[in-house]
Tab-separated table of C-alpha atoms and ligand atoms in Angstrom:
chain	number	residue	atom	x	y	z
A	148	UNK	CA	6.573	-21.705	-0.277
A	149	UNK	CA	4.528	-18.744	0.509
A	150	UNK	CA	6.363	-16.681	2.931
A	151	UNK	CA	3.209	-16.322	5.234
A	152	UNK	CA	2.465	-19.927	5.633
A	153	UNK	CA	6.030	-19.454	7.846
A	154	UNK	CA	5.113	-20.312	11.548
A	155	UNK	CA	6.657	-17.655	13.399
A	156	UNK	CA	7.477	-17.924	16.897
A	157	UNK	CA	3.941	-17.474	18.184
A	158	UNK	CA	1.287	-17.426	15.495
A	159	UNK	CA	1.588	-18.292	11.817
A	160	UNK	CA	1.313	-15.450	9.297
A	161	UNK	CA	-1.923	-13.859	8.517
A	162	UNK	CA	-3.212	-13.014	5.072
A	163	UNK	CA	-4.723	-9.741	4.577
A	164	UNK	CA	-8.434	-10.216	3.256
A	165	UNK	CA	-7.976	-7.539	0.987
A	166	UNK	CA	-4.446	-6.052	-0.722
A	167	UNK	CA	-4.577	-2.880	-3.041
A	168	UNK	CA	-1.489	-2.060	-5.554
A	169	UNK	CA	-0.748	1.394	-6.800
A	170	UNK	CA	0.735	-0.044	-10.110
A	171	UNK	CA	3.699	2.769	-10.140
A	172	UNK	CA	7.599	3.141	-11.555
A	173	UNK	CA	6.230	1.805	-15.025
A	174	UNK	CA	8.295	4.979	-16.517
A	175	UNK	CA	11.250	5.113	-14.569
A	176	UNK	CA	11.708	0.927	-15.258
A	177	UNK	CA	11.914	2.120	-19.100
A	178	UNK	CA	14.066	5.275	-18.901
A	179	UNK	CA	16.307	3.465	-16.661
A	180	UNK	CA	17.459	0.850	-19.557
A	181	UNK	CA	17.050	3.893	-22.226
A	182	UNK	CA	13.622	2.453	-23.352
A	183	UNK	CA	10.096	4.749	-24.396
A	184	UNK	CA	8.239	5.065	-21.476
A	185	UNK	CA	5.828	2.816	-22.825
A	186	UNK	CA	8.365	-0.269	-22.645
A	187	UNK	CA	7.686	0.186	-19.229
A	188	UNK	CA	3.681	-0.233	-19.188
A	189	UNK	CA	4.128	-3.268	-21.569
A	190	UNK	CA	6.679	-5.254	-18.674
A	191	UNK	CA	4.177	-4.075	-15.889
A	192	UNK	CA	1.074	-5.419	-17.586
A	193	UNK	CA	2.973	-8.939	-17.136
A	194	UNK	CA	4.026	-7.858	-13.639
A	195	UNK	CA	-0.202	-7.269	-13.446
A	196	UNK	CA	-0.352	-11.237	-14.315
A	197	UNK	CA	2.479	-12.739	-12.517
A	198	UNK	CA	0.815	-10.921	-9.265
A	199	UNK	CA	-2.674	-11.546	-10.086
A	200	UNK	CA	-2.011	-15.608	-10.659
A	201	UNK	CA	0.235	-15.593	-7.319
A	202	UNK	CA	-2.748	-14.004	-5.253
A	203	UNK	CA	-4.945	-16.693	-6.422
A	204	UNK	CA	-2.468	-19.255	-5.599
A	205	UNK	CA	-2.094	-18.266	-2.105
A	206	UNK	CA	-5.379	-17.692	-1.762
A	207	UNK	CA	-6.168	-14.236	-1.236
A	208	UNK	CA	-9.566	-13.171	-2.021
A	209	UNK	CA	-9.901	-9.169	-3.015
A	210	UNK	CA	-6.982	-7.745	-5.210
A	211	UNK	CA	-7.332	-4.327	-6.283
A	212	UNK	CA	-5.084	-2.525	-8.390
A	213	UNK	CA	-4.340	1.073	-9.797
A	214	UNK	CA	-3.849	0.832	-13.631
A	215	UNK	CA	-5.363	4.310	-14.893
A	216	UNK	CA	-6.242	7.640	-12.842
A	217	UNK	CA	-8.632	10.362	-13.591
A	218	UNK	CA	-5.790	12.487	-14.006
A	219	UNK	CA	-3.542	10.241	-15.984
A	220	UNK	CA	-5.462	11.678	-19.158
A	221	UNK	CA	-2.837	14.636	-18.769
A	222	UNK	CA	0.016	12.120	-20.291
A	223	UNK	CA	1.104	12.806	-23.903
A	224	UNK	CA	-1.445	11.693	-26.265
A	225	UNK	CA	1.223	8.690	-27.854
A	226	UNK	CA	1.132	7.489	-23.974
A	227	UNK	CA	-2.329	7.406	-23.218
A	228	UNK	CA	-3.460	5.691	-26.625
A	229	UNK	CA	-0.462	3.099	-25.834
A	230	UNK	CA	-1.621	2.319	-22.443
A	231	UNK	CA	-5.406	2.205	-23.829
A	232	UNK	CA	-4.171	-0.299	-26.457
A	233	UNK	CA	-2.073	-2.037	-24.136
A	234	UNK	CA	-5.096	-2.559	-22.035
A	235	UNK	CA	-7.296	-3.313	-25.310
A	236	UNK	CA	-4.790	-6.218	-26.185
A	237	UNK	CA	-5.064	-7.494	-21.741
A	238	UNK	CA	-8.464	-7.918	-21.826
A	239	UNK	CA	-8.995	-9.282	-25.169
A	240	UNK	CA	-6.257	-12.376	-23.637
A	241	UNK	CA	-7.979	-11.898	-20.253
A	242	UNK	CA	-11.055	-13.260	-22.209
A	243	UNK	CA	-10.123	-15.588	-24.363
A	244	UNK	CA	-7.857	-17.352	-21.214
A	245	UNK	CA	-11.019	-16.983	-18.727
A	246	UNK	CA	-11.819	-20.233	-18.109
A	247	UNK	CA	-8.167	-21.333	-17.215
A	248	UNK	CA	-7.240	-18.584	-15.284
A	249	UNK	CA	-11.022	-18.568	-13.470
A	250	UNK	CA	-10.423	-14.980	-12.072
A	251	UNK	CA	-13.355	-12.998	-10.821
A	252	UNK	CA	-13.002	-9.284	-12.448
A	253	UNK	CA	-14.737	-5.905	-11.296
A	254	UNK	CA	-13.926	-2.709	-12.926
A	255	UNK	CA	-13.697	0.448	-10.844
A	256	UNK	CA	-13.929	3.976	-12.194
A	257	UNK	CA	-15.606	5.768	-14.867
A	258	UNK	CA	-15.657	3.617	-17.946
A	259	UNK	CA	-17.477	5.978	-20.073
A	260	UNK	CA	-14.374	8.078	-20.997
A	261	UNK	CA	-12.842	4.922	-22.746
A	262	UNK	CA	-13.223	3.622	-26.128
A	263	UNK	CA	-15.866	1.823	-27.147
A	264	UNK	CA	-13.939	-1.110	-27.198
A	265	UNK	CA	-12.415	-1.128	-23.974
A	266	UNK	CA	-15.411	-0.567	-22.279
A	267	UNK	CA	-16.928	-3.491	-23.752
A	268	UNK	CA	-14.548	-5.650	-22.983
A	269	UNK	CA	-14.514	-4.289	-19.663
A	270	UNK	CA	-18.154	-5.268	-19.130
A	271	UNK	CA	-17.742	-8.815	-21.310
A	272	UNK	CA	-14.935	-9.485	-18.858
A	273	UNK	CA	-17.064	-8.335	-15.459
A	274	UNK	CA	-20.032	-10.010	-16.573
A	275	UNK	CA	-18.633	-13.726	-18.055
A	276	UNK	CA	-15.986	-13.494	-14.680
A	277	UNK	CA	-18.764	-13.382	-12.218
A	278	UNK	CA	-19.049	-17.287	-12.224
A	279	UNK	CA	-15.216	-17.308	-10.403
A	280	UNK	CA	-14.785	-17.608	-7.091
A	281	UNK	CA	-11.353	-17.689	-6.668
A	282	UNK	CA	-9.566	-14.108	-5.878
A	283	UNK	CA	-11.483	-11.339	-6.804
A	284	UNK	CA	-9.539	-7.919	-8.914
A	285	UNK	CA	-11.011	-5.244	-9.064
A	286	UNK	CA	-9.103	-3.632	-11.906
A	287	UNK	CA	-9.206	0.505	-11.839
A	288	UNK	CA	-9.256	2.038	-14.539
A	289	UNK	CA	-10.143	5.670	-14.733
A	290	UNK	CA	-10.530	5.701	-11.296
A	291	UNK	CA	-9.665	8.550	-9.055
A	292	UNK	CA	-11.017	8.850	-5.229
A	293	UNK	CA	-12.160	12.032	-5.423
A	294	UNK	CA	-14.790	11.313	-8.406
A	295	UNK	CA	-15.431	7.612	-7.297
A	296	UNK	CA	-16.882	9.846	-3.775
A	297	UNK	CA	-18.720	12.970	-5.634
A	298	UNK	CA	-20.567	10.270	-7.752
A	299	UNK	CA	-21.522	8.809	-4.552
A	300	UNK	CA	-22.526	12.186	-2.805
A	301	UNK	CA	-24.508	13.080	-6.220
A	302	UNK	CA	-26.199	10.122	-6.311
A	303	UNK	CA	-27.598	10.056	-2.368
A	304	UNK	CA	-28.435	13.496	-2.838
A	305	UNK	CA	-30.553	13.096	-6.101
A	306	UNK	CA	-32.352	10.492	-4.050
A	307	UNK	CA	-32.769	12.841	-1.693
A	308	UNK	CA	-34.268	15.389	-4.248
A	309	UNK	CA	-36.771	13.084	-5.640
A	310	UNK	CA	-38.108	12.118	-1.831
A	311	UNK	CA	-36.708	8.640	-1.869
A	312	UNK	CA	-34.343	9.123	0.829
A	313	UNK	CA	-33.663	11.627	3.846
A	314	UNK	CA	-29.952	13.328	4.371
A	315	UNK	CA	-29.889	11.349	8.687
A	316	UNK	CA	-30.296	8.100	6.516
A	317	UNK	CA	-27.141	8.555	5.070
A	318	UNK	CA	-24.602	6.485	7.236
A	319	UNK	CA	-21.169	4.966	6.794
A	320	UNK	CA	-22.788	1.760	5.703
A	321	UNK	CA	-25.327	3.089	3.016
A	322	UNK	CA	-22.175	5.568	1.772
A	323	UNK	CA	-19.753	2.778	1.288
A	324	UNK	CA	-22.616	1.088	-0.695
A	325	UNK	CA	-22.883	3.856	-2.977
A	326	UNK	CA	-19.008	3.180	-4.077
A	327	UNK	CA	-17.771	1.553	-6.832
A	328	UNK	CA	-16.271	-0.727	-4.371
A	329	UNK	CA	-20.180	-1.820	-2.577
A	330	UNK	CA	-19.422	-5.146	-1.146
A	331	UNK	CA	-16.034	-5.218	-0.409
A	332	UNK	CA	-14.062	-5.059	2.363
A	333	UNK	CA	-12.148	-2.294	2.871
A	334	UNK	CA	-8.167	-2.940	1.880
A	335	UNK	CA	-6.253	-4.136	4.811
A	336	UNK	CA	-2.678	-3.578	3.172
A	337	UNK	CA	-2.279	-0.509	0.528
A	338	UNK	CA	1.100	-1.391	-1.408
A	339	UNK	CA	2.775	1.672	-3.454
A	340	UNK	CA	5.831	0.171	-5.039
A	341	UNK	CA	8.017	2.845	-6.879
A	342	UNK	CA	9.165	4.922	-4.013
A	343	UNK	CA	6.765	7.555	-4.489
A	344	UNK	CA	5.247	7.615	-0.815
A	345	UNK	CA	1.407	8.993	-1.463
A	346	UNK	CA	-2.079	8.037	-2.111
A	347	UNK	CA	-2.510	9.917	-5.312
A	348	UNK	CA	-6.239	10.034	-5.399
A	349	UNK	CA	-6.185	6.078	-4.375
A	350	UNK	CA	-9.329	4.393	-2.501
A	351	UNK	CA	-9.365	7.494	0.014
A	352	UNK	CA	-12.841	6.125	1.529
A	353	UNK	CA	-11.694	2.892	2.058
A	354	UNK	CA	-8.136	3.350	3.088
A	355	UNK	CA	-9.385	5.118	6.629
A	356	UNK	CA	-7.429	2.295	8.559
A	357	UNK	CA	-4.917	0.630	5.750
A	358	UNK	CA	-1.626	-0.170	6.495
A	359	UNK	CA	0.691	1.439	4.192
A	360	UNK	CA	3.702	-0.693	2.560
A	361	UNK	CA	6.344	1.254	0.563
A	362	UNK	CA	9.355	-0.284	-1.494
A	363	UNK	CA	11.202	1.531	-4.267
A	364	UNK	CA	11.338	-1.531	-6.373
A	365	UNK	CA	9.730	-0.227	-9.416
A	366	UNK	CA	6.495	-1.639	-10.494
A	367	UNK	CA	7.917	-3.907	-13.772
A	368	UNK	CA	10.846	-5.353	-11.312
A	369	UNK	CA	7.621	-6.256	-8.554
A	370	UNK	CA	6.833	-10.368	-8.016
A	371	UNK	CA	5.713	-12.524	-5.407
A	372	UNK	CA	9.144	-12.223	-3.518
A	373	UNK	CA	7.883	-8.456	-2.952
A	374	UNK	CA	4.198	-9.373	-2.070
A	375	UNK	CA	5.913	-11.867	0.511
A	376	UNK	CA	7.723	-9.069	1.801
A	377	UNK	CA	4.843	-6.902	2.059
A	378	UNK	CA	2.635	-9.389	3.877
A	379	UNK	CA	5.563	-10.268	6.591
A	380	UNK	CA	5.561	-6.223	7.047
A	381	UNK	CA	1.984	-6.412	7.519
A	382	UNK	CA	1.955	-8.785	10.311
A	383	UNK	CA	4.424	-6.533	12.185
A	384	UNK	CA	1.699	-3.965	12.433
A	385	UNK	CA	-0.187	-3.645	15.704
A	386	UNK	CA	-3.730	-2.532	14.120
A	387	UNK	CA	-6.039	-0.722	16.789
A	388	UNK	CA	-8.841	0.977	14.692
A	389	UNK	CA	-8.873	4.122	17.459
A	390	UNK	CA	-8.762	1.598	20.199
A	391	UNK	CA	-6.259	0.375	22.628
A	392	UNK	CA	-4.518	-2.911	22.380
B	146	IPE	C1	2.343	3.685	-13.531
B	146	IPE	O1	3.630	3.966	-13.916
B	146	IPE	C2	1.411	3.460	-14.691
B	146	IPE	C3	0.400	4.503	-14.870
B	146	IPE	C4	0.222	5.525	-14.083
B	146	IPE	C5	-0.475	4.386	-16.020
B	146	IPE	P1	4.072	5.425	-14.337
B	146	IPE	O2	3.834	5.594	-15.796
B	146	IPE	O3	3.451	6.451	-13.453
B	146	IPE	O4	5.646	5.361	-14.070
B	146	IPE	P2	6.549	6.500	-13.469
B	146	IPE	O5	5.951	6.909	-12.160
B	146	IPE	O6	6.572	7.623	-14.458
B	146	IPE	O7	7.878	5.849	-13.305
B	147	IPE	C1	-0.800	6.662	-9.638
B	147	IPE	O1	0.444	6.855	-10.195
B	147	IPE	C2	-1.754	6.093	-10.652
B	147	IPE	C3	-1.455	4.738	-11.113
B	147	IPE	C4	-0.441	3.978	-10.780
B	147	IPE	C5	-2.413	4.211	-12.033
B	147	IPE	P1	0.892	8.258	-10.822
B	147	IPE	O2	2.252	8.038	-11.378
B	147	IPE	O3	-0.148	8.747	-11.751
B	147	IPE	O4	0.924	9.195	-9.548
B	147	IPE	P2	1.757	10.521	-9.264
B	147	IPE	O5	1.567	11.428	-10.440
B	147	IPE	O6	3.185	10.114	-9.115
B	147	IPE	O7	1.196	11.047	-7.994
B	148	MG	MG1	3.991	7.263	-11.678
């Protein structure tokens, strides 16, 4: 049983609308049982699953996770092409499974730096998941903050430019609809498993008023038992949004 369908004293548990997942610790996982680091990636892609079928189960509806940064290209070569075939080989099954698992998928980040492949597969798996309804992921892959908001900044102001727009127009609403993320809710709960305790270029728009859950279970070793825990800490939190409460 889903730890937040507990009734605590007062008020049953509340699910977040929206949890994000730094995917970290893939490494460490591997060098800690003498294993390449890519062991690791392989056991956290299933980690990736386990969590992603739990969150529809319980019913959450956004899920969006870390899987590549913009500055993750700086790995070893052998490391980058396993994790791009790694994620090759995910969304090929991700496909062919669609219609049991019934997942809605949105990619966020800057799919033109992948292989042809991936990026088709990317937009195969965007565009035949749309019909879903269940939880939403929005999978990022060569996503970093910083780019995801200069794209947006570059964008208003080539509007701008060509006369379609004027800078006072630009307001927190019409920004946040210039991000990959337009239409979603910002993320209530920001988990970083791994016990690394920073953002790392992570949704730093839409984290202005996340609650932050750290654990140094290592991304591989991470299941539902952990998401339980992380929800329970997230109903501890007394959210005020600059007011008073
Ligand atoms: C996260 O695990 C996966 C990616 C960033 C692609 P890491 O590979 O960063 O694992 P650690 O942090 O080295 O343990
Ligand atoms: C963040 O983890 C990126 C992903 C999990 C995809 P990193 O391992 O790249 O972050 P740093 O280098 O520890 O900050
Ligand atoms: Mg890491």
């Amino acid at each position: 049983m889903p730890i937040f369908n507990k009734k605590t004293d007062s008020k049953p548990m509340e699910l977040p609308t929206h949890i994000a997942i730094i995917m970290d610790g893939n490494g460490r996982w591997a060098k800690k049982r003498g294993l390449p680091r890519t062991a690791g990636h392989k056991v956290g892609a299933e980690a990736f699953r386990t969590i992603a079928n739990y969150a529809k189960s319980i019913g959450l509806k956004y899920l969006t996770v870390y899987a590549f940064s913009t500055e993750n290209w700086k790995r070893s070569q052998e490391e980058v092409n396993t994790i791009m075939e790694l994620l090759e080989k995910y969304l090929r099954e991700l496909l062919r499974d669609m219609d049991k698992n019934r997942v809605r998928f949105c990619f966020f980040g800057d799919l033109s730096r992948l292989s042809p492949t991936l990026r088709a597969e990317a937009e195969e798996t965007a565009e035949r998941s749309k019909q879903y309804d269940g939880v939403q992921v929005n999978f990022c892959l060569n996503y970093g903050g910083r780019d995801e908001i200069l794209r947006a900044a570059r964008s208003f102001a080539a509007k701008c430019a060509a006369g379609e727009a004027r800078p006072e127009e630009l307001t927190d609403e019409v920004f946040s609809g210039l991000l990959y993320s337009a239409g979603v809710p910002d993320p209530d709960l920001i988990i970083r498993p791994s016990g690394e305790e920073r953002i790392s270029n992570f949704l730093l728009w839409q984290s202005a008023y996340a609650e932050y859950y750290f654990t140094d279970t290592l991304w591989p070793d991470f299941g539902p038992r952990d998401l339980d825990l992380a929800i329970e800490a997230y109903n501890k939190r007394s959210r005020r949004f600059g007011g008073v409460k």
